[in-house]
Amino acid sequence: MKFRSVFDVIGPVMIGPSSSHTAGAARIGKMARELFGRKPEWAKIHLYGSFAKTYQGHGTDVALIGGILGFDTYDERIRDARTLAQDENVDIEIIEEDGSSEHPNTARIELGDEESTFELVGISIGGGKAEITELNGFELRLSGSSPAILVMHNDRFGAIASVTNVLADYKINIGHMEVSRREEGKEAMMVIETDEKIPNDVMDQLNDCDHILQVVTISE
C-alpha cells in the first residue's frame, strides 16, 4: 500500500480524542469560517449519523465551534470553544438530526450576520481529513488539502477564461477544477485547487475580472 504523506500513516497533529469526530470536524468548521470570510454572529450546526449520536463524548461539537472561531485542529482552545463563542458573542445552536445522510460523519453548518447568510455541508472522512460536499446549494468536492479558491460568478461567456488567464499570467498551475451552476445564465461557481497559495495581489485581480462576484481563498 502506498501513502502520499506521513499524515496518511500517523494522522495529523490534533486535539483528541478522535481524528474523524474531532480533527475532521474542526476542519469542517474552519473551512466554513474561511468561506464565510469573517466571524459570524450566529451558527446553526446540524449533525447527522454518527456525529449526531456521539458528538458530546467525542468533542465533535466543540471541534466544529472551534473551527468556526478560526482555530486549527491542534489548537488547545478547542476544548473551551463553547465558552469562547459566548465571550465573542457568537450564538451557537446544535441540532441533532434524525434523517439519514450519505456519509455517517456529516455536518450542515449555517452561518450568518446582519449582512448575509451562508450554508455548507461537510463530511469527515477519517484521519483528520474532511471534505465540503455542498455550498449554498452547489454540489462540490473541496478537501482543503491543497491551496484553493472558490469563485462565485455570473454564468456568462468568458467568465472562466478570465480567471484561468490571470492564473496563467502568474504561472500558477491548476491541479483540480470544478465548475457548476444552478441554472443557465444565473449564478455559478468555480472551485480551483492550485499547486501554491495565490498571493493577495493576484486575488485582487481575480476579483476585478469580468462577471466575477466573489473570490475566496481556502488555506491548507
Tab-separated table of C-alpha atoms in Angstrom, residues 7-214:
chain	number	residue	atom	x	y	z
A	7	PHE	CA	-0.034	12.055	7.702
A	8	ASP	CA	-1.715	9.141	5.896
A	9	VAL	CA	0.159	6.831	8.301
A	10	ILE	CA	0.208	8.596	11.693
A	11	GLY	CA	-2.513	11.206	11.206
A	12	PRO	CA	-2.398	14.947	11.839
A	13	VAL	CA	-1.387	16.852	14.947
A	14	MET	CA	-4.715	17.409	16.635
A	15	ILE	CA	-6.791	17.765	19.769
A	16	GLY	CA	-8.360	14.371	20.566
A	17	PRO	CA	-9.991	12.061	21.168
A	18	SER	CA	-10.956	11.118	17.586
A	19	SER	CA	-9.394	12.019	14.260
A	20	SER	CA	-12.698	11.739	12.401
A	21	HIS	CA	-15.033	13.133	15.065
A	22	THR	CA	-12.735	15.859	16.397
A	23	ALA	CA	-9.962	16.850	13.975
A	24	GLY	CA	-12.109	16.300	10.892
A	25	ALA	CA	-14.945	18.255	12.479
A	26	ALA	CA	-12.602	21.136	13.299
A	27	ARG	CA	-11.505	21.250	9.656
A	28	ILE	CA	-15.130	21.432	8.516
A	29	GLY	CA	-15.770	24.313	10.903
A	30	LYS	CA	-12.623	26.158	9.867
A	31	MET	CA	-13.406	25.841	6.156
A	32	ALA	CA	-16.874	27.208	6.882
A	33	ARG	CA	-15.298	30.208	8.632
A	34	GLU	CA	-12.855	30.819	5.768
A	35	LEU	CA	-15.569	30.587	3.141
A	36	PHE	CA	-17.862	32.917	5.095
A	37	GLY	CA	-14.907	35.296	5.311
A	38	ARG	CA	-15.464	36.758	8.789
A	39	LYS	CA	-16.677	35.978	12.291
A	40	PRO	CA	-20.396	35.133	12.178
A	41	GLU	CA	-22.929	36.469	14.634
A	42	TRP	CA	-24.627	33.087	14.832
A	43	ALA	CA	-24.136	29.484	13.776
A	44	LYS	CA	-26.575	26.600	13.470
A	45	ILE	CA	-24.837	23.217	13.362
A	46	HIS	CA	-26.913	20.261	12.146
A	47	LEU	CA	-25.405	16.855	12.972
A	48	TYR	CA	-26.234	13.622	11.145
A	49	GLY	CA	-25.465	9.942	11.626
A	50	SER	CA	-22.585	9.106	13.930
A	51	PHE	CA	-21.906	12.804	14.533
A	52	ALA	CA	-25.410	13.209	15.993
A	53	LYS	CA	-25.153	10.117	18.201
A	54	THR	CA	-21.675	10.598	19.712
A	55	TYR	CA	-20.797	14.287	19.388
A	56	GLN	CA	-20.737	15.042	23.118
A	57	GLY	CA	-18.411	12.194	24.058
A	58	HIS	CA	-16.078	12.749	21.104
A	59	GLY	CA	-15.997	16.529	21.282
A	60	THR	CA	-17.440	16.977	17.806
A	61	ASP	CA	-19.476	19.978	18.931
A	62	VAL	CA	-16.544	21.921	20.405
A	63	ALA	CA	-14.372	20.967	17.412
A	64	LEU	CA	-16.885	22.394	14.944
A	65	ILE	CA	-17.350	25.517	17.068
A	66	GLY	CA	-13.581	25.933	17.406
A	67	GLY	CA	-13.200	25.714	13.646
A	68	ILE	CA	-15.926	28.328	13.181
A	69	LEU	CA	-13.950	30.565	15.566
A	70	GLY	CA	-10.909	30.067	13.310
A	71	PHE	CA	-8.969	27.541	15.413
A	72	ASP	CA	-6.718	24.908	13.808
A	73	THR	CA	-7.097	21.208	14.629
A	74	TYR	CA	-4.207	21.340	17.127
A	75	ASP	CA	-5.355	24.492	18.950
A	76	GLU	CA	-5.792	23.855	22.681
A	77	ARG	CA	-8.577	26.457	22.792
A	78	ILE	CA	-10.913	23.999	21.041
A	79	ARG	CA	-11.712	22.420	24.416
A	80	ASP	CA	-13.177	25.730	25.602
A	81	ALA	CA	-14.794	26.659	22.280
A	82	ARG	CA	-18.335	26.895	23.634
A	83	THR	CA	-17.310	29.376	26.325
A	84	LEU	CA	-15.120	31.315	23.903
A	85	ALA	CA	-18.002	31.564	21.418
A	86	GLN	CA	-20.131	33.114	24.161
A	87	ASP	CA	-17.304	35.512	25.014
A	88	GLU	CA	-17.159	36.581	21.340
A	89	ASN	CA	-20.960	36.943	21.172
A	90	VAL	CA	-21.370	34.160	18.626
A	91	ASP	CA	-24.700	32.429	19.221
A	92	ILE	CA	-24.362	28.655	18.720
A	93	GLU	CA	-27.186	26.155	18.205
A	94	ILE	CA	-26.528	22.401	17.916
A	95	ILE	CA	-29.278	20.402	16.206
A	96	GLU	CA	-29.328	16.587	16.250
A	97	GLU	CA	-30.955	15.418	13.023
A	98	ASP	CA	-32.833	12.113	12.788
A	99	GLY	CA	-32.670	11.964	8.999
A	100	SER	CA	-30.103	9.907	7.127
A	101	SER	CA	-27.146	11.220	5.156
A	102	GLU	CA	-24.866	9.750	2.516
A	103	HIS	CA	-21.920	9.764	4.963
A	104	PRO	CA	-22.126	8.859	8.679
A	105	ASN	CA	-19.986	11.803	9.810
A	106	THR	CA	-21.912	14.700	8.291
A	107	ALA	CA	-22.468	18.251	9.497
A	108	ARG	CA	-24.505	21.017	7.907
A	109	ILE	CA	-23.428	24.458	9.067
A	110	GLU	CA	-25.381	27.665	8.688
A	111	LEU	CA	-23.549	30.914	9.450
A	112	GLY	CA	-24.915	34.417	9.379
A	113	ASP	CA	-24.829	38.035	10.429
A	114	GLU	CA	-26.660	41.233	9.508
A	115	GLU	CA	-25.081	41.230	6.026
A	116	SER	CA	-25.676	37.710	4.760
A	117	THR	CA	-26.209	34.014	5.475
A	118	PHE	CA	-24.222	31.016	4.319
A	119	GLU	CA	-24.634	27.243	4.360
A	120	LEU	CA	-22.394	24.263	3.685
A	121	VAL	CA	-22.362	20.507	4.166
A	122	GLY	CA	-19.144	18.832	5.258
A	123	ILE	CA	-18.108	15.243	5.910
A	124	SER	CA	-15.234	13.891	7.998
A	125	ILE	CA	-13.562	11.101	6.037
A	126	GLY	CA	-11.065	9.858	8.659
A	127	GLY	CA	-7.514	10.644	9.646
A	128	GLY	CA	-8.405	14.237	10.430
A	129	LYS	CA	-9.429	14.865	6.825
A	130	ALA	CA	-12.661	16.478	5.695
A	131	GLU	CA	-14.486	17.435	2.535
A	132	ILE	CA	-17.055	20.080	1.750
A	133	THR	CA	-19.734	18.469	-0.422
A	134	GLU	CA	-22.254	21.293	-0.760
A	135	LEU	CA	-22.073	25.076	-0.574
A	136	ASN	CA	-25.161	27.302	-0.750
A	137	GLY	CA	-26.920	24.644	-2.791
A	138	PHE	CA	-23.984	23.931	-5.135
A	139	GLU	CA	-22.545	20.409	-5.089
A	140	LEU	CA	-18.745	20.228	-4.953
A	141	ARG	CA	-15.770	18.345	-3.547
A	142	LEU	CA	-13.399	20.543	-1.567
A	143	SER	CA	-10.910	18.880	0.778
A	144	GLY	CA	-8.811	21.813	1.930
A	145	SER	CA	-5.714	19.615	1.492
A	146	SER	CA	-4.353	21.891	-1.253
A	147	PRO	CA	-4.468	25.674	-1.672
A	148	ALA	CA	-7.762	26.534	-3.331
A	149	ILE	CA	-10.006	29.380	-4.333
A	150	LEU	CA	-13.760	29.446	-4.608
A	151	VAL	CA	-15.099	31.795	-7.276
A	152	MET	CA	-18.729	32.883	-7.397
A	153	HIS	CA	-19.595	34.364	-10.788
A	154	ASN	CA	-22.351	35.096	-13.240
A	155	ASP	CA	-22.834	32.327	-15.782
A	156	ARG	CA	-21.557	34.289	-18.759
A	157	PHE	CA	-19.290	33.592	-21.722
A	158	GLY	CA	-15.652	34.289	-20.833
A	159	ALA	CA	-16.002	34.253	-17.034
A	160	ILE	CA	-13.993	31.044	-16.593
A	161	ALA	CA	-11.352	32.116	-19.106
A	162	SER	CA	-10.891	35.477	-17.378
A	163	VAL	CA	-9.955	33.679	-14.150
A	164	THR	CA	-7.724	30.990	-15.663
A	165	ASN	CA	-5.918	33.582	-17.804
A	166	VAL	CA	-4.923	35.550	-14.698
A	167	LEU	CA	-3.581	32.380	-13.073
A	168	ALA	CA	-1.666	31.521	-16.260
A	169	ASP	CA	-0.143	35.019	-16.400
A	170	TYR	CA	1.369	34.401	-12.949
A	171	LYS	CA	2.380	30.807	-13.800
A	172	ILE	CA	0.069	29.387	-11.124
A	173	ASN	CA	-0.731	25.793	-12.010
A	174	ILE	CA	-4.223	24.361	-11.554
A	175	GLY	CA	-4.283	20.889	-10.012
A	176	HIS	CA	-8.046	20.397	-9.971
A	177	MET	CA	-11.049	22.437	-11.067
A	178	GLU	CA	-14.823	22.059	-10.819
A	179	VAL	CA	-17.493	24.271	-12.362
A	180	SER	CA	-21.200	24.185	-11.526
A	181	ARG	CA	-24.319	26.293	-11.903
A	182	ARG	CA	-27.910	26.141	-10.702
A	183	GLU	CA	-29.449	27.452	-13.889
A	184	GLU	CA	-28.224	28.678	-17.275
A	185	GLY	CA	-27.340	32.361	-17.185
A	186	LYS	CA	-27.646	32.623	-13.396
A	187	GLU	CA	-25.135	32.373	-10.539
A	188	ALA	CA	-22.348	29.816	-10.977
A	189	MET	CA	-19.330	28.621	-9.041
A	190	MET	CA	-15.749	27.554	-9.717
A	191	VAL	CA	-13.583	25.606	-7.265
A	192	ILE	CA	-9.919	25.722	-8.258
A	193	GLU	CA	-7.151	23.861	-6.413
A	194	THR	CA	-3.640	25.123	-7.175
A	195	ASP	CA	-0.077	23.984	-6.544
A	196	GLU	CA	0.687	27.085	-4.479
A	197	LYS	CA	-1.132	29.653	-2.395
A	198	ILE	CA	-2.379	32.559	-4.506
A	199	PRO	CA	-0.855	35.926	-3.458
A	200	ASN	CA	-3.115	38.769	-2.355
A	201	ASP	CA	-2.347	40.943	-5.391
A	202	VAL	CA	-3.439	38.109	-7.694
A	203	MET	CA	-6.604	37.672	-5.625
A	204	ASP	CA	-7.337	41.367	-6.159
A	205	GLN	CA	-7.003	40.919	-9.920
A	206	LEU	CA	-9.293	37.901	-9.850
A	207	ASN	CA	-11.950	39.900	-8.014
A	208	ASP	CA	-11.768	42.522	-10.783
A	209	CYS	CA	-12.331	40.001	-13.597
A	210	ASP	CA	-15.446	40.267	-15.756
A	211	HIS	CA	-18.616	38.670	-14.327
A	212	ILE	CA	-16.903	37.739	-11.024
A	213	LEU	CA	-18.990	38.222	-7.888
A	214	GLN	CA	-16.629	36.988	-5.168
